[in-house]
XYZ file of C-alpha atoms in Angstrom:
572
model
C -33.229 -40.222 33.764
C -30.658 -42.207 35.807
C -30.469 -46.036 35.309
C -28.469 -46.600 38.536
C -31.253 -46.527 41.183
C -29.840 -47.321 44.641
C -33.094 -48.554 46.066
C -33.510 -51.375 43.581
C -31.157 -53.754 45.278
C -32.822 -53.409 48.667
C -36.255 -53.826 47.171
C -35.382 -56.870 45.218
C -33.745 -58.610 48.082
C -37.001 -58.359 49.976
C -38.520 -60.637 47.307
C -37.522 -64.302 48.407
C -37.411 -65.491 44.791
C -34.662 -63.037 44.035
C -32.713 -62.953 47.314
C -29.062 -63.845 47.091
C -28.011 -67.395 48.037
C -25.655 -67.451 50.979
C -22.091 -67.053 49.890
C -22.990 -66.073 46.304
C -20.388 -63.794 44.835
C -21.498 -63.752 41.143
C -19.976 -65.197 38.068
C -17.432 -64.234 35.534
C -16.316 -66.198 32.442
C -14.146 -65.349 29.482
C -16.057 -63.334 26.976
C -18.988 -62.656 29.310
C -19.716 -59.702 31.448
C -18.809 -59.934 35.079
C -22.012 -60.253 36.964
C -21.724 -59.413 40.743
C -24.892 -59.819 42.904
C -26.202 -56.184 42.519
C -28.920 -54.690 40.409
C -26.998 -51.801 38.908
C -26.431 -50.359 35.550
C -29.608 -51.188 33.392
C -31.757 -54.270 33.238
C -28.950 -56.999 33.127
C -27.229 -56.337 36.456
C -28.379 -57.684 39.702
C -29.191 -61.249 38.951
C -26.934 -63.654 40.921
C -25.633 -66.520 38.857
C -23.657 -69.205 40.684
C -21.958 -71.266 38.050
C -18.749 -73.296 37.601
C -16.013 -71.319 35.831
C -14.351 -72.745 32.789
C -11.245 -71.000 31.584
C -8.427 -72.979 29.955
C -8.658 -75.972 27.611
C -5.188 -75.832 25.863
C -4.300 -78.052 23.071
C -1.246 -79.915 24.371
C -1.103 -82.509 21.463
C 2.225 -83.342 20.050
C 3.303 -83.146 16.420
C 6.270 -82.961 14.128
C 8.520 -79.905 14.734
C 8.833 -77.290 12.004
C 11.314 -74.450 11.703
C 10.750 -71.166 9.830
C 13.245 -68.480 9.494
C 11.876 -65.015 10.567
C 13.452 -61.503 11.103
C 13.467 -62.478 14.844
C 15.359 -65.723 14.324
C 14.127 -69.273 13.895
C 10.430 -69.894 14.743
C 9.849 -73.248 16.131
C 6.287 -74.810 15.643
C 4.635 -78.189 15.552
C 2.374 -79.617 12.802
C -0.305 -82.236 13.200
C -2.983 -83.844 11.264
C -5.217 -80.845 11.338
C -3.577 -79.348 8.204
C -2.019 -76.591 10.027
C 1.280 -75.784 11.978
C 0.954 -74.074 15.293
C 3.512 -71.479 16.546
C 3.304 -70.197 19.985
C 5.442 -67.064 20.576
C 6.155 -64.338 22.903
C 5.467 -61.192 20.904
C 6.363 -58.412 23.479
C 8.556 -57.525 26.329
C 7.161 -55.283 29.150
C 7.933 -54.091 32.638
C 5.154 -53.894 35.096
C 2.770 -50.972 34.370
C 4.945 -49.765 31.462
C 4.236 -49.882 27.670
C 5.110 -53.028 25.873
C 7.679 -53.307 23.067
C 8.123 -55.814 20.284
C 10.571 -58.577 21.192
C 13.956 -58.627 19.376
C 14.142 -62.349 18.988
C 11.807 -65.346 18.599
C 11.069 -66.791 22.074
C 8.615 -69.451 23.118
C 6.114 -68.395 25.813
C 6.895 -68.805 29.394
C 10.539 -69.642 28.814
C 9.601 -72.958 27.207
C 11.808 -74.957 25.028
C 9.065 -77.301 23.780
C 7.354 -75.779 20.670
C 4.129 -77.659 21.538
C 3.677 -75.841 24.786
C 0.896 -73.287 24.925
C 1.119 -69.739 26.589
C 0.080 -69.404 30.258
C -2.770 -66.893 30.874
C -2.110 -63.367 32.045
C -2.848 -62.800 35.786
C -6.465 -62.855 36.738
C -8.490 -63.442 39.660
C -10.323 -66.708 40.432
C -7.634 -68.544 38.458
C -5.061 -70.703 40.138
C -1.758 -68.917 40.133
C -0.058 -71.967 38.575
C -2.032 -71.174 35.484
C -0.861 -67.554 34.784
C 2.290 -65.598 34.565
C 2.983 -61.809 34.439
C 5.296 -62.227 31.393
C 2.245 -63.137 29.329
C 2.230 -61.119 26.152
C 2.171 -64.166 23.848
C 0.247 -65.354 20.884
C -0.494 -68.549 18.938
C -0.098 -68.548 15.074
C -2.019 -71.244 13.201
C -0.565 -71.525 9.630
C -2.323 -73.803 7.275
C -0.158 -76.219 5.186
C -1.477 -74.548 2.030
C 0.086 -71.203 2.839
C 3.690 -71.105 1.877
C 6.280 -68.404 1.543
C 5.219 -65.837 -0.936
C 1.514 -66.848 -0.638
C 0.378 -63.383 0.475
C -2.252 -64.939 2.572
C -4.519 -62.728 4.880
C -4.497 -62.890 8.628
C -7.232 -62.908 11.183
C -5.965 -61.753 14.566
C -8.394 -62.840 17.345
C -8.829 -60.799 20.651
C -10.393 -62.921 23.347
C -13.180 -61.641 25.653
C -13.544 -61.623 29.318
C -14.593 -58.165 30.686
C -10.919 -57.083 30.285
C -10.218 -59.084 33.461
C -10.390 -62.857 32.334
C -9.611 -65.100 29.471
C -6.611 -66.215 27.440
C -5.522 -67.562 24.070
C -6.276 -71.053 25.486
C -9.982 -70.285 25.912
C -12.413 -73.062 25.024
C -13.025 -73.218 21.319
C -10.153 -70.936 20.347
C -8.097 -73.481 18.543
C -7.560 -71.742 15.291
C -6.575 -74.817 13.154
C -9.896 -75.393 11.418
C -10.540 -71.792 10.864
C -7.144 -71.244 9.294
C -7.557 -74.218 7.093
C -11.114 -73.381 6.013
C -10.139 -69.678 5.219
C -6.797 -70.431 3.862
C -5.452 -67.769 6.087
C -3.225 -67.316 9.016
C -5.058 -67.174 12.351
C -3.381 -65.430 15.333
C -4.914 -65.719 18.763
C -3.346 -63.166 21.166
C -3.223 -62.384 24.888
C -3.008 -58.801 26.425
C -2.656 -57.531 30.032
C -5.807 -57.889 31.960
C -7.422 -55.922 34.735
C -5.293 -53.524 36.792
C -2.092 -54.616 35.294
C -3.392 -53.520 31.810
C -5.647 -50.618 32.629
C -4.681 -49.000 36.022
C -1.033 -48.142 36.044
C -0.309 -46.166 39.379
C 1.724 -43.707 37.289
C -1.505 -42.744 35.555
C -0.409 -43.964 32.133
C -3.605 -45.295 30.475
C -4.639 -48.029 28.137
C -1.681 -50.333 28.448
C -3.800 -53.261 27.369
C -4.788 -51.299 24.181
C -1.055 -50.615 23.527
C -0.349 -54.333 23.873
C -2.740 -55.183 21.124
C -1.168 -52.557 18.932
C 2.265 -54.066 19.705
C 0.828 -57.553 18.697
C -0.108 -56.072 15.391
C 3.278 -54.580 14.889
C 4.846 -57.885 15.632
C 2.582 -59.580 13.102
C 3.354 -57.069 10.327
C 7.062 -57.781 10.633
C 6.823 -61.609 10.912
C 3.935 -62.581 8.621
C 5.818 -62.517 5.295
C 8.118 -65.340 6.677
C 4.957 -67.610 7.005
C 3.416 -66.702 3.717
C 1.187 -63.931 5.104
C 0.553 -60.447 3.750
C 1.494 -57.714 6.279
C -1.046 -55.427 4.782
C -3.964 -57.811 5.102
C -4.667 -58.093 8.855
C -8.219 -58.308 9.929
C -8.741 -58.016 13.749
C -11.666 -59.953 15.169
C -12.935 -60.478 18.662
C -16.015 -61.451 20.860
C -17.485 -59.491 23.751
C -14.741 -57.488 25.518
C -12.551 -58.569 22.634
C -14.942 -56.677 20.350
C -14.970 -53.727 22.677
C -11.131 -53.716 22.495
C -11.509 -53.505 18.688
C -14.018 -50.583 19.112
C -11.397 -48.935 21.151
C -8.698 -49.486 18.445
C -11.089 -48.034 15.816
C -10.870 -44.719 17.987
C -6.965 -44.780 18.030
C -5.695 -42.782 14.902
C -2.152 -44.194 15.428
C -3.508 -47.811 15.016
C -5.196 -47.450 11.844
C -2.239 -48.450 9.669
C -1.835 -51.704 11.641
C -5.019 -53.415 10.402
C -7.241 -53.346 7.280
C -10.649 -54.103 8.660
C -12.364 -55.571 11.698
C -15.026 -58.125 12.910
C -16.897 -57.217 16.143
C -19.060 -60.003 17.600
C -21.212 -59.273 20.591
C -19.607 -56.053 21.659
C -21.389 -54.570 24.816
C -21.798 -51.409 22.988
C -24.065 -49.936 25.691
C -21.015 -49.443 27.815
C -18.946 -46.379 26.625
C -15.353 -45.635 27.273
C -14.407 -44.102 30.651
C -13.622 -40.364 30.782
C -10.312 -39.230 32.266
C -12.034 -38.049 35.367
C -13.827 -41.341 35.900
C -10.577 -43.240 35.292
C -8.782 -41.052 37.843
C -11.444 -41.700 40.436
C -11.037 -45.474 40.055
C -7.220 -45.221 39.859
C -7.123 -43.246 43.091
C -9.123 -46.054 44.858
C -6.867 -48.670 43.475
C -3.655 -46.904 44.508
C -5.034 -46.551 48.075
C -5.377 -50.320 48.098
C -1.713 -50.790 47.492
C 1.111 -50.615 50.049
C 3.248 -48.336 47.808
C 3.173 -44.853 46.686
C 2.566 -44.259 43.065
C 6.094 -42.911 42.557
C 7.907 -45.681 44.456
C 8.877 -47.940 41.421
C 10.950 -50.295 43.517
C 8.137 -50.979 45.932
C 5.480 -51.359 43.011
C 7.641 -53.897 41.263
C 8.117 -55.751 44.446
C 4.430 -56.254 45.015
C 3.229 -59.829 44.640
C 0.626 -60.713 42.054
C -1.655 -61.815 44.892
C -1.478 -58.272 46.379
C -2.215 -56.680 43.032
C -5.078 -58.967 42.213
C -6.555 -58.487 45.575
C -6.396 -54.695 45.184
C -7.984 -55.222 41.724
C -10.848 -57.236 43.182
C -11.435 -54.527 45.727
C -11.604 -51.946 42.828
C -14.114 -53.924 40.789
C -16.286 -54.334 43.856
C -16.044 -50.747 44.927
C -16.272 -49.195 41.456
C -19.999 -48.917 41.136
C -20.126 -47.012 44.408
C -17.400 -44.539 43.238
C -19.132 -43.698 40.009
C -22.422 -44.578 38.332
C -20.488 -45.214 35.099
C -18.785 -48.249 36.499
C -21.265 -50.867 35.503
C -20.552 -53.944 37.551
C -20.669 -56.180 34.449
C -17.443 -54.398 33.150
C -16.128 -52.200 35.833
C -12.569 -51.944 34.377
C -12.444 -50.452 30.846
C -10.401 -48.416 28.439
C -10.385 -44.706 28.821
C -11.053 -41.983 26.264
C -7.878 -40.183 27.212
C -7.751 -37.801 24.182
C -4.284 -38.737 23.137
C -4.316 -42.337 22.254
C -8.023 -42.826 22.212
C -9.435 -39.719 20.573
C -13.183 -40.484 19.890
C -15.982 -41.996 21.929
C -18.221 -42.908 18.875
C -21.009 -41.384 21.023
C -22.571 -37.897 20.908
C -19.879 -36.668 23.385
C -17.341 -36.316 20.603
C -17.850 -35.799 16.823
C -17.956 -38.997 14.937
C -14.729 -39.278 13.003
C -14.620 -39.723 9.165
C -13.961 -43.532 8.704
C -13.228 -45.825 5.818
C -12.632 -49.366 7.153
C -15.129 -52.197 6.418
C -16.729 -53.687 9.505
C -18.568 -56.913 10.167
C -20.767 -56.410 13.224
C -22.633 -59.445 14.701
C -24.745 -60.263 17.762
C -26.548 -63.506 18.781
C -30.283 -64.040 19.193
C -30.331 -64.515 22.967
C -27.327 -62.454 24.171
C -28.914 -61.884 27.652
C -30.244 -65.372 28.033
C -27.524 -66.606 30.385
C -27.788 -63.607 32.568
C -31.540 -63.243 32.777
C -32.534 -66.935 32.952
C -29.557 -67.758 35.277
C -30.642 -64.985 37.678
C -34.471 -65.377 37.457
C -34.065 -69.117 37.971
C -36.738 -71.984 37.093
C -39.527 -70.267 39.036
C -39.829 -67.560 36.319
C -40.621 -63.910 36.645
C -43.988 -62.661 37.489
C -45.421 -59.468 35.857
C -45.567 -57.294 38.829
C -41.902 -57.866 39.721
C -41.010 -57.391 36.114
C -42.773 -54.025 35.862
C -41.116 -53.000 39.210
C -37.615 -53.893 37.933
C -37.942 -52.027 34.591
C -39.415 -48.884 36.370
C -36.566 -48.984 38.919
C -33.826 -49.504 36.404
C -35.004 -46.962 33.737
C -37.225 -44.475 35.553
C -40.937 -44.045 35.094
C -40.907 -42.211 31.816
C -38.636 -44.725 29.904
C -40.319 -47.679 31.661
C -43.665 -46.590 30.439
C -42.344 -46.461 26.989
C -40.612 -49.811 27.074
C -43.487 -51.607 28.689
C -45.795 -50.278 25.939
C -43.584 -51.736 23.189
C -44.788 -55.077 21.884
C -41.549 -57.069 22.432
C -41.437 -56.000 26.126
C -45.026 -55.619 27.053
C -46.719 -57.748 29.675
C -49.191 -60.081 27.742
C -52.771 -59.251 27.879
C -53.424 -62.628 29.263
C -51.156 -62.060 32.387
C -54.157 -62.074 34.706
C -54.900 -65.548 33.584
C -53.014 -68.673 34.859
C -50.518 -70.542 32.635
C -52.156 -73.775 33.015
C -50.143 -74.898 35.959
C -51.864 -72.563 38.464
C -49.105 -70.055 38.333
C -48.736 -66.442 36.936
C -47.639 -65.651 33.510
C -43.817 -65.903 33.224
C -42.415 -62.827 31.616
C -38.720 -63.803 31.651
C -38.733 -63.825 27.797
C -39.707 -60.134 27.725
C -36.870 -59.363 30.246
C -34.495 -61.416 28.154
C -35.281 -59.624 24.959
C -34.999 -56.254 26.676
C -31.620 -56.945 28.037
C -30.455 -58.288 24.678
C -31.589 -55.182 22.945
C -30.329 -52.798 25.479
C -26.713 -53.943 25.907
C -25.830 -55.582 22.595
C -28.213 -55.650 19.753
C -29.649 -52.101 19.413
C -26.437 -50.134 20.270
C -24.486 -52.257 17.710
C -27.188 -51.420 15.068
C -26.846 -47.625 15.981
C -23.011 -47.855 15.833
C -23.394 -49.474 12.283
C -25.655 -46.775 11.106
C -23.284 -44.141 12.333
C -20.264 -45.816 10.779
C -21.890 -45.901 7.454
C -23.006 -42.210 7.829
C -19.520 -41.262 8.271
C -17.925 -42.935 5.334
C -17.396 -46.602 6.403
C -19.038 -49.730 5.218
C -20.596 -52.240 7.668
C -22.328 -55.673 7.410
C -24.609 -56.546 10.280
C -25.662 -60.046 11.330
C -27.425 -61.997 14.006
C -26.590 -65.562 14.829
C -29.813 -67.768 15.154
C -27.812 -70.973 15.213
C -25.130 -71.411 17.762
C -23.167 -74.084 19.734
C -23.610 -73.999 23.447
C -20.328 -72.570 24.880
C -18.689 -74.472 27.742
C -20.275 -73.161 30.933
C -23.570 -72.055 29.306
C -24.982 -75.440 30.106
C -25.250 -74.270 33.693
C -28.255 -72.279 32.628
C -30.832 -74.805 31.096
C -32.356 -72.100 28.847
C -29.118 -71.769 26.990
C -29.219 -75.439 25.949
C -32.862 -75.221 24.602
C -33.317 -75.909 20.927
C -33.126 -72.653 18.965
C -31.540 -70.668 21.722
C -28.195 -68.752 21.027
C -26.768 -67.334 24.143
C -23.754 -64.973 24.508
C -20.582 -66.757 23.434
C -22.468 -69.445 21.406
C -21.003 -68.002 18.205
C -17.410 -68.656 19.117
C -17.342 -72.377 18.281
C -19.277 -71.723 15.127
C -16.711 -69.207 13.861
C -13.709 -71.423 14.821
C -15.372 -74.590 13.593
C -14.738 -76.273 17.021
C -18.188 -77.131 17.940
C -18.126 -80.799 19.121
C -20.365 -83.161 17.104
C -22.016 -80.415 15.172
C -25.692 -80.871 14.057
C -26.471 -80.522 10.302
C -27.555 -77.000 11.123
C -24.498 -76.171 12.985
C -22.212 -77.763 10.288
C -23.938 -75.751 7.611
C -23.495 -72.457 9.399
C -19.834 -73.313 10.287
C -19.217 -73.758 6.567
C -21.100 -70.570 5.701
C -19.606 -68.300 8.263
C -16.163 -69.534 7.477
C -16.623 -68.894 3.758
C -18.023 -65.343 4.491
C -14.999 -64.721 6.791
C -12.551 -65.871 4.099
C -14.229 -63.521 1.607
C -14.143 -60.620 4.133
C -10.541 -61.133 4.999
C -9.655 -60.595 1.304
C -12.151 -58.085 0.059
C -13.804 -56.388 3.080
C -17.118 -58.012 1.912
C -18.635 -61.231 3.340
C -20.417 -62.100 0.032
C -19.489 -64.927 -2.317
C -21.016 -66.099 -5.573
C -22.275 -69.315 -3.821
C -24.091 -67.660 -0.937
C -27.199 -65.510 -0.625
C -26.596 -61.934 -0.497
C -25.626 -60.150 2.604
C -26.836 -56.563 2.172
C -24.597 -53.964 3.541
C -25.851 -51.671 6.240
C -27.570 -48.430 5.379
C -27.943 -45.204 7.394
C -31.367 -46.281 8.466
C -31.906 -49.951 7.768
C -28.921 -52.050 8.738
C -30.248 -55.143 6.972
C -29.172 -57.574 9.733
C -28.712 -60.910 8.037
C -29.777 -63.975 10.027
C -26.945 -66.353 10.307
C -28.312 -69.895 10.427
C -31.611 -68.919 8.637
C -32.733 -67.071 5.577
C -33.845 -63.512 5.577
C -33.031 -60.422 7.897
C -33.539 -60.146 11.609
C -36.698 -58.353 12.654
C -36.051 -54.725 13.660
C -38.138 -54.939 16.874
C -36.776 -52.592 19.602
C -33.796 -51.479 17.453
C -35.939 -49.050 15.546
C -34.129 -45.808 15.711
C -36.992 -44.078 17.342
C -36.869 -46.318 20.493
C -33.383 -47.171 21.896
C -31.007 -44.181 21.748
C -33.913 -41.837 21.294
C -37.107 -42.343 23.418
C -34.935 -44.457 25.745
C -31.361 -43.378 26.000
C -28.533 -45.811 26.143
C -26.337 -45.963 29.221
C -23.563 -44.062 27.507
C -25.867 -41.225 26.734
C -27.320 -41.016 30.142
C -23.861 -41.090 31.789
C -22.102 -38.694 29.422
C -19.535 -41.231 28.120
């Protein structure tokens, strides 16, 4: 079976309800898969979603200055009434398309002298050039006032999402002050090189962005004791592509001594790492778009960021035509190079023996923004739905999927819905997309992790806070709906004017994260038991409700067995 059926796009565009609007070029937002206007790579791709981008919302508030002595020199920060002190710092030096190295002295980001200034983003397309800088390997430390020298506090290091091409430490909701105070821990929100600058060095060196994150952890290990942190108690956490970065790091043997455990939120686990051959194919196309040879360092260093980002955009658009593995939702990804990244966590390589505790979560309506934003208010009729599933998955798998209760066309489909229209089966498509890309492969990963010596706790957010930008799709603001990214402001405690249900979940999840940071277990005496995942039943705890999430399509006999995941079909 091959998911990437070239005839689907042409067929869909003949249907007026799904034709692309003039000038539509898709949407991309931090933490959410990039969605160009093509139906390619499973059920989620091909739904045009024209929404306004929202990238940066830095805290530029003032505060009283504070100085802390570190091995790198004096760290200058600013405290405010949040109960934390914020330290923005450049953690690494790097030359273009070369591996980063830990700094030798404490420097504020962007050459600033004002300790309240926040880091500028790493270079990325669709962001004004005044908002990014190439020398962008910075982080923001949030240190609660309760943590003093010698405290041995744990640290949560957050890795932002954005399909490996967008986002920053200044993303909406990523102010770590409340999370640091609630967990009595240090919170570090980091940046890493994005897109072609982080993943497609003309020299052929791979995974520079992954190495950046390792450099950030090395910096933290050296500096944390100065702030009252324990260098051996680093938990890495991230959402969407940030979680995918963590999955990559779990496959890097040389990174294992840099962190103790990990939290993966909404990882697009259906997308595997690239093979060296796929990476080389994409790299060749990128190099052909540059006006320099791969060995002409002087020329490469003289290229403008505009030229590089234009070549990156060309690569992203061309990638699906170069290899079926290049899903347009995330065309630029880390590579299983066999030297740094030594496992795929898929059947292609033996699953390694593991021992780190993991906390793995998804949200109830991961695909809601994509599906409802693409289908639109007119809904999806059964005939078009069946055509889409058949075209995307092939007849055999489509028959299996459409026979499953969660995805089946209702028996009443031939009757009207009361308004004279056909039955709307958008909910079935949304559930299928959620299960395919996020929920079920995450459960499969958890079962495999436990089977190979690790411990995992699986959860599903059934309460969320609508993330900035998600309001562009009305479905995502409906009561009880939790779309992709709606967990971020719950975890960070930055949801504006939280409802009682949101406030209760913020308090619960921060208490569970506090426990996990210290023990590798999210359970506390005051909260209901969160059962650890087993080798068959993952016991996915509902976050925001009592009980466990229904298994549904994530039964091991469906996704990954009767219907292969993308990474199985594509040999990743």
